[in-house]
Amino acid sequence: MKKYRSVLLRNTVKDNNVSNLIDRFDKSTGKWKDLNYQDTDKTGWDPSSHIYRISYLSYAYFDAHSDYYNNQKLVDIVNAALDHWLNEDYVNRNWFPMQVSIPRSLLNTAILLGDKLTAANYQKILDYASKIKIYKSGANLIWLADNVLHYALLVDDQEKAKEAIAKIVNEIQIGAPSGIQEDYSFYHHKERLQQFSYGGAYLEISARIAWELDGTSFAFPQEKVDILRKFLTEGMWWMARGPYTVPPTIDRAASRKYALEGTVSSETVNFLKDLDPENPKPYDSILKSLTGPLPITPEGTRSFYKSDFLTHHSNEASFFIKILSNRNLPVESFNGENLKGKFMNYGNTYFLKSGKEYYNLMPFWNWDLIPGFTHVEGTDGYRRKPFTGSLSADAAGVAVMDYELKNHEENTILTAHKSWFTYKNVMIAMVSNLHSSNGESITSLDQSLWAGWVKSGEKVFPTSGDYDLTDEGWVYHDGFSYGSSSAKKFGVKLSNTKASWGDINIKYRGEASRQKKVFLPYIKHDIGNFDYYVANVPSLEAADNLHQQPFWKILSNSADLQAIEFSDGLMAGVIWTPNKEMKMGKLTVTSDVPVYFIKSSEGLTLTSPDPRHKNIKITINGKQHQIENNLLSGTLISL
């Protein structure tokens, strides 16, 4: 309890916020004048804000840097506010505030203020917390168990504390339906990637509880600490650029303000560092990444097969590719959140340097043109296919998607083979076998914050507009170049978009609209094949040189085969058609199932993402191989 109290005392406050809370409080009623106590929304419920304000005033009372430090007025307001709330018995339909966030805030207030609370309020808090039961799974279970643990410590109930700790420890495992997966991605609400939303809470609370218990008879076993370390270093860190992440890692939470700056806290990293003194290096690197002037990442490429996600990092930039197979579920939209994001995660690409390229941009998006998405008029949904997945090897990555859009009547209106290849400073995308029954499609290469000059050679585009760059074939913006030499039309739309957060999340309903500048490069195409690239480049001149002299060659972009070769000999590709001989440079390959691969000096690493394909028969330059299919990391064949 002493250690937990020390964590609570790290909370600092802003004096102007405290002043506002004091001014708005009505002592005669015990309520805040600006809260709607008849509110019934499941998200952003005003009566819960009443409790969170009580906690904030408790932190202010103990904040030695605050003008309100040890101010009795705060204790008086806290007691009056508790009198009201605990006597009114407010209830919300959403289980989370009733069983997690509100009890946690009440317990924190009791732990901090103790006998400064009236005896009646202190006892009512204990009575309220005593009703919490430990059930559910994953992050939800750990949230509940955390409350039960600290209630048990307050009332000196050792058996209840032991029960809570045992359930938390048991939940720290690999491969549970809700929790950390074999590739260190995180599932919540079934097969959905929720790395920094629910996964972030899972790590934050588990690490803090492990730290609290360290040195006691209830200390976490080392194998559990190892799992938490790997979840951080082999999962979390690879899905972020410093303190910033991209929408696919937080699912519906992308519709919340500031959510893209919610990766992992320095406090959580330090908890794990204290618990794991034999492995300081990764923690020091992550702390530097979180607190340095520029975000940094591990360098290289990582495929998260379980969650259909590929990440590629260098010191200068990060690329993220989110696809969606029939093994993963679509993005969530409930509790009034993510009101427009039904196409999110279906073949989306994101590019970060500073980390702020998409920060708080979600309300201003054209949601039909989420970065990387191919859209055609009439699109209402999509179909998830088994031949969709990703692979990484030798600092290169491949992501593949069997792509199909449907209309409101469930009829197919667009199909395509899509693949993405990451290597060094570039991502090359190929679209082949494109067929549309609804006319010309449009593919968004990006949709980020319009920051500074947009240029192509000697042409500059300083104002809003829709510019045709087909003749130029490329455009440079904010350290990235976008180009294509095969698109029917290549353009860029610059806009000053007006929107409100309430458009995508009911929590912000009624907020005034604002404007933000949006950069949207795109390709229009009807049928057939095209390719494009996005590259991290230091200058306009470098962008021009890259377009004129790319360091890669498209070997094939057809319905049967998509393949690329880089100037240093690394090759990658997708064999869509089985049992057909494919020629790629010096390689001739025939596979009995569709596969994708990366060829380097080490050999050929390949896989098929469909778990039904347990074994693969493949012939390479006349030599037959029968291999066991490794879904997580691919199988290496020496050449």
XYZ file of C-alpha atoms in Angstrom:
639
model
C 0.000 0.000 0.000
C 2.889 2.332 0.714
C 4.261 1.715 -2.784
C 0.855 2.210 -4.388
C 0.345 5.424 -2.446
C 3.708 6.654 -3.739
C 2.421 6.071 -7.278
C -0.723 8.102 -6.582
C 1.354 10.926 -5.128
C 3.141 11.301 -8.474
C -0.041 12.817 -9.897
C 0.353 16.555 -10.345
C -2.306 19.177 -10.974
C -2.768 22.542 -12.639
C -3.828 25.228 -10.222
C -6.159 26.891 -12.714
C -8.030 23.587 -13.067
C -8.351 23.324 -9.296
C -9.607 26.920 -9.118
C -12.236 26.188 -11.744
C -13.441 23.122 -9.842
C -13.703 25.134 -6.638
C -15.618 27.959 -8.365
C -18.091 25.582 -10.009
C -18.862 23.587 -6.863
C -22.154 24.207 -5.082
C -21.683 23.450 -1.386
C -25.406 23.549 -0.724
C -26.085 20.610 -3.053
C -22.699 18.861 -3.154
C -22.772 19.016 -6.966
C -20.831 20.779 -9.681
C -22.930 23.336 -11.485
C -21.670 22.440 -14.970
C -22.398 18.686 -14.832
C -25.611 17.082 -16.052
C -26.609 14.644 -13.339
C -29.490 13.329 -15.459
C -27.123 12.251 -18.224
C -27.694 8.662 -19.412
C -24.944 8.299 -22.065
C -22.818 5.157 -21.750
C -19.711 7.089 -22.830
C -18.664 10.399 -21.284
C -21.245 10.006 -18.502
C -21.337 13.285 -16.534
C -21.962 11.771 -13.055
C -18.693 9.839 -13.405
C -16.895 13.170 -13.912
C -18.116 14.076 -10.433
C -15.995 11.237 -9.023
C -12.961 11.951 -11.186
C -13.005 15.556 -9.976
C -12.962 14.334 -6.394
C -9.803 12.350 -7.182
C -8.233 15.377 -8.846
C -8.801 17.491 -5.738
C -7.258 14.702 -3.648
C -4.130 14.837 -5.802
C -4.058 18.622 -5.469
C -4.138 18.362 -1.680
C -0.891 16.346 -1.768
C 0.843 18.161 -4.623
C 3.654 20.093 -2.933
C 4.045 22.264 -6.054
C 0.412 23.374 -5.975
C -0.904 26.504 -4.291
C -3.595 24.225 -2.847
C -1.183 21.900 -1.058
C -2.647 20.886 2.331
C -5.591 23.252 1.786
C -8.487 22.214 4.050
C -10.967 23.708 1.579
C -10.258 20.806 -0.786
C -11.006 18.231 1.911
C -14.289 19.985 2.706
C -15.324 19.940 -0.974
C -14.326 16.281 -1.336
C -16.448 15.275 1.651
C -19.433 17.309 0.483
C -19.157 15.884 -3.028
C -18.895 12.333 -1.658
C -21.933 12.917 0.572
C -23.977 13.723 -2.505
C -22.723 11.046 -4.871
C -22.708 8.132 -2.405
C -26.208 8.963 -1.196
C -27.734 9.344 -4.667
C -26.653 5.897 -5.914
C -26.071 6.899 -9.544
C -26.117 3.996 -12.016
C -24.896 3.762 -15.616
C -25.718 1.043 -18.159
C -22.034 0.644 -18.981
C -20.340 -1.858 -16.655
C -16.918 -0.222 -16.928
C -17.466 3.016 -14.995
C -19.589 1.229 -12.404
C -17.096 -1.566 -11.676
C -13.715 -0.224 -12.763
C -13.110 3.495 -13.131
C -15.436 4.845 -10.428
C -14.461 2.300 -7.730
C -10.800 2.871 -8.592
C -11.164 6.643 -8.153
C -13.062 6.191 -4.892
C -10.453 3.779 -3.545
C -7.637 6.132 -4.550
C -9.362 8.949 -2.659
C -9.710 6.771 0.421
C -6.080 5.624 0.217
C -4.821 9.199 -0.095
C -7.050 11.092 2.314
C -7.756 8.309 4.851
C -9.073 9.760 8.115
C -9.445 13.188 6.531
C -12.627 11.789 5.038
C -15.659 11.609 7.309
C -16.092 8.184 8.882
C -19.371 7.779 6.994
C -17.833 8.544 3.595
C -14.834 6.283 4.217
C -17.121 3.387 5.145
C -19.429 3.986 2.185
C -16.440 3.847 -0.169
C -15.455 0.501 1.333
C -19.033 -0.744 1.038
C -19.144 0.364 -2.608
C -15.848 -1.351 -3.447
C -16.777 -4.540 -1.583
C -19.318 -5.381 -4.288
C -16.712 -5.673 -7.062
C -16.305 -9.231 -8.354
C -13.459 -10.612 -10.469
C -14.766 -12.035 -13.724
C -14.282 -11.406 -17.477
C -10.834 -11.908 -19.019
C -7.740 -10.074 -20.255
C -7.489 -6.387 -19.403
C -11.055 -6.377 -18.041
C -10.208 -9.045 -15.467
C -7.031 -7.251 -14.391
C -8.910 -3.941 -14.002
C -11.423 -5.638 -11.704
C -8.778 -7.574 -9.772
C -6.784 -4.376 -9.219
C -9.783 -2.822 -7.472
C -10.418 -5.948 -5.404
C -6.748 -6.107 -4.387
C -6.615 -2.556 -3.063
C -9.971 -2.897 -1.329
C -8.658 -6.059 0.346
C -5.528 -4.238 1.487
C -7.597 -1.405 2.942
C -9.718 -3.813 5.021
C -6.793 -6.175 5.774
C -8.388 -9.169 4.069
C -5.375 -11.302 3.150
C -7.371 -14.115 1.559
C -9.174 -11.763 -0.782
C -5.866 -10.095 -1.681
C -4.300 -13.494 -2.420
C -7.256 -14.397 -4.642
C -6.947 -11.158 -6.622
C -3.180 -11.564 -7.076
C -3.536 -15.184 -8.184
C -6.076 -14.238 -10.844
C -3.881 -11.416 -12.159
C -0.825 -13.686 -12.347
C -2.835 -16.406 -14.090
C -4.044 -13.894 -16.700
C -0.482 -13.042 -17.724
C -0.034 -15.713 -20.370
C 0.528 -16.213 -24.083
C -2.238 -17.205 -26.466
C -5.398 -16.570 -24.457
C -8.487 -15.588 -26.488
C -8.289 -12.135 -24.898
C -4.712 -11.102 -24.242
C -1.127 -11.394 -25.498
C -0.746 -13.499 -28.639
C 2.188 -15.639 -29.780
C 3.609 -12.752 -31.827
C 3.151 -10.280 -28.915
C 0.236 -8.499 -30.483
C -2.848 -8.136 -28.273
C -6.409 -9.341 -28.796
C -9.452 -7.912 -27.054
C -13.123 -8.405 -27.852
C -12.170 -11.607 -29.672
C -9.729 -11.490 -32.622
C -9.169 -7.736 -32.769
C -5.885 -5.878 -32.510
C -6.159 -3.620 -29.433
C -2.490 -3.035 -28.667
C -2.508 0.384 -27.008
C -6.118 0.563 -25.847
C -6.861 -2.580 -23.875
C -3.340 -3.952 -24.272
C -1.889 -0.736 -22.899
C -4.075 -0.954 -19.789
C -3.187 -4.639 -19.389
C 0.535 -3.841 -19.399
C 0.266 -0.695 -17.292
C -1.677 -2.310 -14.454
C 0.180 -5.640 -14.512
C 3.579 -3.932 -14.416
C 2.538 -1.625 -11.595
C 1.054 -4.447 -9.495
C 4.142 -6.588 -10.090
C 6.255 -3.659 -8.915
C 4.072 -3.183 -5.817
C 4.430 -6.850 -4.897
C 8.148 -7.147 -5.623
C 10.083 -8.244 -2.561
C 7.037 -9.793 -0.882
C 5.867 -13.401 -0.713
C 3.361 -12.486 -3.458
C 5.994 -11.391 -5.986
C 5.311 -12.323 -9.620
C 7.182 -15.411 -10.897
C 10.057 -14.482 -13.225
C 8.372 -16.127 -16.217
C 5.468 -13.681 -15.851
C 7.846 -10.710 -15.758
C 9.491 -12.127 -18.899
C 6.137 -12.185 -20.671
C 5.489 -8.547 -19.768
C 8.983 -7.558 -20.931
C 8.539 -9.272 -24.296
C 5.066 -7.794 -24.704
C 6.667 -4.362 -24.329
C 9.864 -4.884 -26.325
C 8.652 -7.249 -29.059
C 5.101 -5.986 -29.355
C 4.409 -2.469 -28.094
C 7.642 -0.834 -29.208
C 7.308 -2.154 -32.751
C 3.794 -0.757 -33.121
C 4.736 2.817 -32.252
C 7.109 5.596 -33.140
C 8.162 6.929 -29.762
C 5.060 8.096 -27.900
C 2.925 8.021 -31.069
C 1.005 5.255 -32.777
C -1.463 4.832 -35.655
C -5.220 4.090 -35.669
C -5.119 0.298 -36.253
C -3.385 -0.326 -32.918
C -6.239 1.230 -30.924
C -9.303 0.230 -32.945
C -12.396 2.337 -32.098
C -10.332 4.448 -29.664
C -8.988 6.284 -32.730
C -12.174 8.361 -32.475
C -11.024 9.769 -29.112
C -9.018 12.960 -28.742
C -5.271 12.597 -28.154
C -5.520 8.790 -28.457
C -2.617 8.498 -30.919
C -0.214 9.728 -28.239
C -1.151 6.949 -25.845
C 1.444 4.233 -26.375
C 3.194 3.338 -23.104
C 4.185 5.544 -20.192
C 7.708 6.061 -18.899
C 6.369 5.058 -15.488
C 5.331 1.632 -16.810
C 8.714 1.140 -18.482
C 10.477 2.033 -15.224
C 8.318 -0.425 -13.266
C 9.464 -3.215 -15.581
C 13.064 -2.021 -15.516
C 13.053 -2.227 -11.704
C 11.590 -5.733 -11.896
C 14.053 -6.907 -14.525
C 17.524 -5.638 -13.515
C 19.269 -8.245 -15.680
C 17.901 -6.695 -18.898
C 18.300 -2.878 -18.676
C 19.189 -2.174 -22.323
C 15.748 -2.407 -23.993
C 14.132 -0.318 -21.264
C 16.751 2.415 -21.609
C 16.176 2.509 -25.378
C 12.423 2.769 -24.957
C 12.724 5.496 -22.321
C 14.958 7.457 -24.691
C 12.395 6.964 -27.445
C 9.573 8.242 -25.248
C 11.341 11.267 -23.819
C 13.871 12.353 -26.459
C 13.460 15.330 -28.783
C 12.685 13.021 -31.734
C 10.892 9.679 -31.635
C 13.059 6.674 -32.382
C 12.241 3.015 -32.844
C 13.916 -0.331 -33.220
C 15.236 -0.578 -36.760
C 13.928 -3.285 -39.039
C 10.677 -4.965 -39.976
C 8.243 -7.025 -37.936
C 5.236 -9.030 -39.055
C 2.398 -9.692 -36.643
C 0.676 -12.632 -38.291
C -1.909 -13.051 -35.534
C -3.174 -9.497 -35.947
C -2.626 -8.911 -39.693
C -0.146 -6.094 -39.135
C 3.275 -5.213 -40.580
C 5.645 -2.531 -39.263
C 8.853 -1.222 -40.812
C 11.198 1.187 -38.998
C 14.303 3.205 -39.667
C 15.803 6.084 -37.725
C 14.119 8.499 -40.124
C 10.606 7.077 -40.504
C 8.145 4.289 -39.755
C 5.682 2.493 -42.039
C 2.602 0.616 -40.795
C 0.374 -1.685 -42.889
C -2.911 -3.086 -41.522
C -4.751 -5.747 -43.448
C -7.762 -7.857 -42.514
C -8.175 -11.591 -43.093
C -10.989 -13.956 -42.190
C -8.992 -14.806 -39.057
C -9.458 -11.293 -37.625
C -12.575 -9.269 -36.886
C -13.503 -5.824 -38.267
C -13.101 -2.631 -36.308
C -15.537 -1.997 -33.450
C -18.179 0.695 -33.377
C -20.283 0.879 -30.211
C -20.918 3.070 -27.174
C -21.247 5.920 -29.676
C -17.601 5.636 -30.772
C -16.072 5.250 -34.238
C -19.223 6.390 -35.998
C -17.619 6.560 -39.466
C -14.790 4.041 -39.406
C -16.333 0.902 -40.872
C -13.592 0.638 -43.556
C -10.784 1.088 -41.047
C -8.092 -1.636 -41.002
C -9.043 -3.029 -44.415
C -5.744 -2.496 -46.222
C -4.564 0.754 -44.598
C -1.066 2.262 -44.662
C 0.438 4.916 -42.392
C 3.742 6.811 -42.520
C 5.328 8.568 -39.534
C 8.369 10.772 -39.056
C 7.516 13.179 -36.230
C 4.662 10.926 -35.111
C 2.094 13.719 -35.473
C 1.149 13.102 -39.100
C -2.320 11.820 -38.096
C -2.522 13.229 -34.580
C -6.066 14.412 -33.822
C -6.837 14.335 -37.554
C -9.551 11.657 -37.466
C -12.634 13.960 -37.561
C -11.247 15.676 -40.663
C -10.692 12.516 -42.700
C -12.619 11.515 -45.763
C -13.535 8.133 -44.259
C -14.071 6.571 -47.698
C -10.397 7.242 -48.427
C -8.590 6.112 -45.281
C -4.857 5.880 -46.111
C -4.198 2.926 -48.409
C -7.867 2.081 -49.018
C -9.190 1.414 -52.515
C -12.774 2.658 -52.865
C -15.384 2.566 -55.606
C -18.762 4.278 -55.701
C -21.402 2.205 -53.948
C -19.029 0.532 -51.468
C -20.860 -0.448 -48.301
C -18.627 -3.214 -46.921
C -16.016 -5.846 -47.685
C -15.309 -9.541 -47.491
C -12.452 -11.010 -45.486
C -10.419 -13.712 -47.227
C -7.983 -16.423 -46.059
C -5.125 -15.490 -48.408
C -4.293 -12.333 -46.494
C -1.286 -11.934 -44.210
C 2.249 -10.653 -43.716
C 5.852 -11.807 -43.436
C 9.142 -10.225 -42.393
C 12.703 -11.401 -42.945
C 16.113 -9.765 -43.445
C 14.817 -6.243 -42.710
C 12.201 -6.560 -45.471
C 8.470 -7.051 -45.254
C 5.556 -8.309 -47.347
C 1.857 -7.808 -46.730
C -0.776 -9.417 -48.947
C -4.516 -8.970 -49.285
C -7.135 -10.724 -51.374
C -9.334 -7.653 -51.726
C -13.101 -7.570 -52.274
C -15.648 -4.797 -51.802
C -19.418 -5.218 -51.772
C -22.455 -2.940 -52.010
C -25.500 -2.612 -49.777
C -27.126 -5.643 -51.435
C -24.052 -7.777 -50.621
C -23.053 -7.942 -54.282
C -19.360 -7.851 -55.158
C -18.453 -4.566 -56.853
C -14.629 -4.625 -56.800
C -11.934 -7.294 -56.560
C -8.149 -7.004 -56.650
C -4.895 -8.575 -55.573
C -3.039 -6.129 -53.333
C 0.478 -6.432 -51.957
C 2.895 -4.151 -50.137
C 6.688 -4.499 -49.888
C 8.837 -2.603 -47.379
C 12.610 -2.293 -47.579
C 15.083 0.390 -46.516
C 13.316 3.761 -46.991
C 10.448 2.715 -49.247
C 7.105 0.938 -49.389
C 6.059 -0.304 -52.830
C 2.428 -1.279 -53.349
C 1.087 -3.384 -56.210
C -2.520 -3.742 -57.284
C -3.255 -6.377 -59.923
C -6.272 -8.134 -61.396
C -8.416 -5.112 -60.535
C -12.038 -5.482 -61.614
C -14.826 -3.044 -60.805
C -18.492 -3.241 -61.759
C -19.082 0.318 -60.582
C -16.608 2.211 -62.729
C -13.373 3.910 -61.800
C -11.897 3.222 -58.357
C -9.783 5.557 -56.265
C -6.907 4.499 -54.019
C -5.735 6.818 -51.264
C -1.958 6.697 -50.890
C -2.158 8.697 -47.684
C -4.397 11.136 -45.809
C -2.306 13.072 -43.341
C -1.960 16.543 -41.906
C -1.096 19.009 -44.664
C 2.105 20.433 -43.230
C 4.086 22.912 -45.315
C 4.896 22.923 -49.008
C 3.611 20.358 -51.468
C 5.903 20.140 -54.501
C 6.653 18.149 -57.629
C 9.841 19.205 -59.365
C 9.519 22.924 -60.033
C 5.773 22.926 -59.378
C 4.530 24.152 -56.001
C 0.962 23.704 -54.714
C 0.454 26.232 -51.913
C -3.346 26.423 -51.866
C -6.330 24.097 -51.563
C -7.244 22.275 -54.740
C -7.355 18.989 -56.625
C -4.196 18.722 -58.741
C -3.532 16.297 -61.603
C 0.103 15.097 -61.435
C -0.132 12.203 -63.882
C 2.520 13.705 -66.146
C 4.938 14.305 -63.266
C 4.117 10.981 -61.588
C 5.230 12.008 -58.099
C 4.756 14.529 -55.306
C 6.817 15.522 -52.250
C 5.352 16.525 -48.878
C 6.698 16.696 -45.318
C 9.647 14.357 -45.853
C 7.816 11.734 -47.908
C 7.579 11.242 -51.644
C 4.647 9.517 -53.343
C 4.868 8.282 -56.906
C 3.578 6.017 -59.656
C 4.534 5.488 -63.268
C 1.666 3.132 -64.096
C -1.444 4.801 -62.714
C -4.179 5.932 -65.084
C -4.394 9.131 -63.025
C -2.134 10.302 -60.211
C -3.273 13.336 -58.227
C -3.231 15.127 -54.905
C -6.079 16.848 -53.117
C -5.286 19.623 -50.633
C -8.173 20.807 -48.497
C -9.008 22.891 -45.462
C -11.624 20.585 -43.974
C -14.280 21.580 -41.463
C -15.463 18.976 -38.956
C -16.261 18.269 -35.304
C -15.152 15.446 -33.024
C -18.847 14.873 -32.397
C -19.095 13.634 -35.996
C -17.174 10.472 -35.076
C -17.724 10.091 -31.314
C -20.924 10.820 -29.400
C -18.834 11.741 -26.358
C -18.038 15.073 -28.058
C -21.561 15.736 -29.279
C -22.321 19.447 -29.456
C -18.717 20.591 -29.822
C -18.163 23.334 -32.364
C -16.661 22.493 -35.741
C -13.041 23.344 -36.467
C -10.823 23.313 -39.541
C -7.679 21.370 -40.370
C -5.582 21.099 -43.499
C -5.526 17.652 -45.099
C -3.074 16.191 -47.631
C -4.478 13.365 -49.795
C -2.490 11.874 -52.712
C -4.512 9.374 -54.749
C -4.624 7.146 -57.808
C -7.637 6.618 -60.065
C -7.843 3.387 -62.048
C -10.538 1.285 -63.672
C -9.292 -2.248 -64.503
C -5.981 -4.077 -64.704
C -2.779 -3.395 -62.785
C -0.843 -0.497 -61.282
C 1.827 0.116 -58.686
C 2.979 3.041 -56.545
C 5.487 3.820 -53.840
C 5.829 5.924 -50.697
C 9.364 6.758 -49.606
C 11.050 8.541 -46.756
C 13.382 11.085 -48.405
C 15.387 14.016 -47.030
C 14.659 16.571 -49.772
C 12.789 17.500 -52.920
C 15.890 16.706 -54.953
C 16.134 13.246 -53.402
C 12.457 12.657 -54.210
C 13.081 13.588 -57.853
C 16.140 11.353 -58.074
C 14.298 8.408 -56.542
C 11.471 8.704 -59.042
C 13.850 8.926 -61.974
C 16.141 6.161 -60.736
C 14.376 3.803 -58.309
C 16.514 1.138 -56.639
C 13.957 -1.569 -57.339
C 12.442 -3.266 -60.351
C 8.910 -4.633 -60.701
C 9.430 -8.150 -62.068
C 5.731 -8.955 -62.354
C 2.423 -7.419 -61.362
C -0.162 -9.819 -62.732
C -3.076 -11.929 -61.543
C -0.647 -14.852 -61.100
C 2.440 -13.203 -59.646
C 3.507 -9.978 -57.954
C 7.263 -9.756 -57.526
C 9.933 -7.127 -56.981
C 13.730 -7.094 -56.946
C 15.951 -4.509 -55.267
C 19.340 -3.354 -56.513
C 21.226 -5.333 -53.841
C 19.589 -8.574 -54.985
C 16.896 -8.929 -52.321
C 13.684 -10.170 -53.904
C 10.135 -10.481 -52.586
C 6.889 -11.603 -54.094
C 3.460 -13.180 -53.982
C 2.494 -16.299 -55.924
C -1.275 -16.066 -56.296
C -1.762 -19.022 -58.644
C -0.678 -22.464 -57.384
C 0.731 -25.281 -59.488
C 1.975 -22.875 -62.161
C 5.628 -22.245 -62.954
C 6.708 -18.693 -62.035
C 9.916 -17.152 -63.355
C 11.524 -14.315 -61.402
C 15.056 -13.356 -62.366
C 17.197 -16.410 -61.680
C 14.392 -18.168 -59.795
C 11.824 -20.570 -61.204
C 9.231 -21.516 -58.592
C 6.133 -23.711 -58.493
C 4.051 -24.004 -55.303
C 1.051 -26.217 -54.581
C -0.633 -23.396 -52.617
C -0.536 -19.598 -52.894
C 2.483 -18.245 -50.976
C 4.436 -15.062 -50.411
C 8.181 -14.912 -49.901
C 11.347 -12.919 -49.290
C 14.606 -14.031 -50.935
C 17.942 -12.834 -49.549
C 21.468 -14.164 -49.196
C 20.158 -16.412 -46.421
C 17.761 -18.193 -48.742
C 14.039 -18.088 -49.437
C 11.660 -17.402 -46.519
C 8.043 -18.131 -47.370
C 4.637 -18.908 -45.935
C 0.977 -19.245 -46.778
C -1.283 -17.458 -44.277
C -4.133 -19.974 -44.390
C -3.816 -22.232 -41.308
C -5.301 -25.103 -43.325
C -2.036 -25.187 -45.281
C 0.040 -27.017 -42.700
C 2.571 -28.172 -45.284
C 3.770 -26.690 -48.566
C 5.177 -28.520 -51.587
C 7.380 -26.183 -53.569
C 9.849 -26.604 -56.427
C 12.685 -24.064 -56.689
C 14.933 -24.195 -59.767
C 14.003 -27.842 -60.298
C 14.583 -28.939 -56.695
C 11.543 -30.131 -54.770
C 10.945 -29.237 -51.139
C 8.210 -30.243 -48.728
C 8.153 -27.929 -45.745
C 6.154 -27.377 -42.606
C 4.363 -24.041 -42.870
C 5.444 -21.645 -40.104
C 2.606 -19.120 -39.949
C 4.277 -16.753 -37.492
C 7.703 -16.258 -39.065
C 7.791 -18.204 -42.315
C 10.017 -21.149 -43.226
C 13.553 -20.616 -44.535
C 14.752 -22.728 -47.467
C 18.476 -22.548 -48.164
C 19.310 -22.039 -51.831
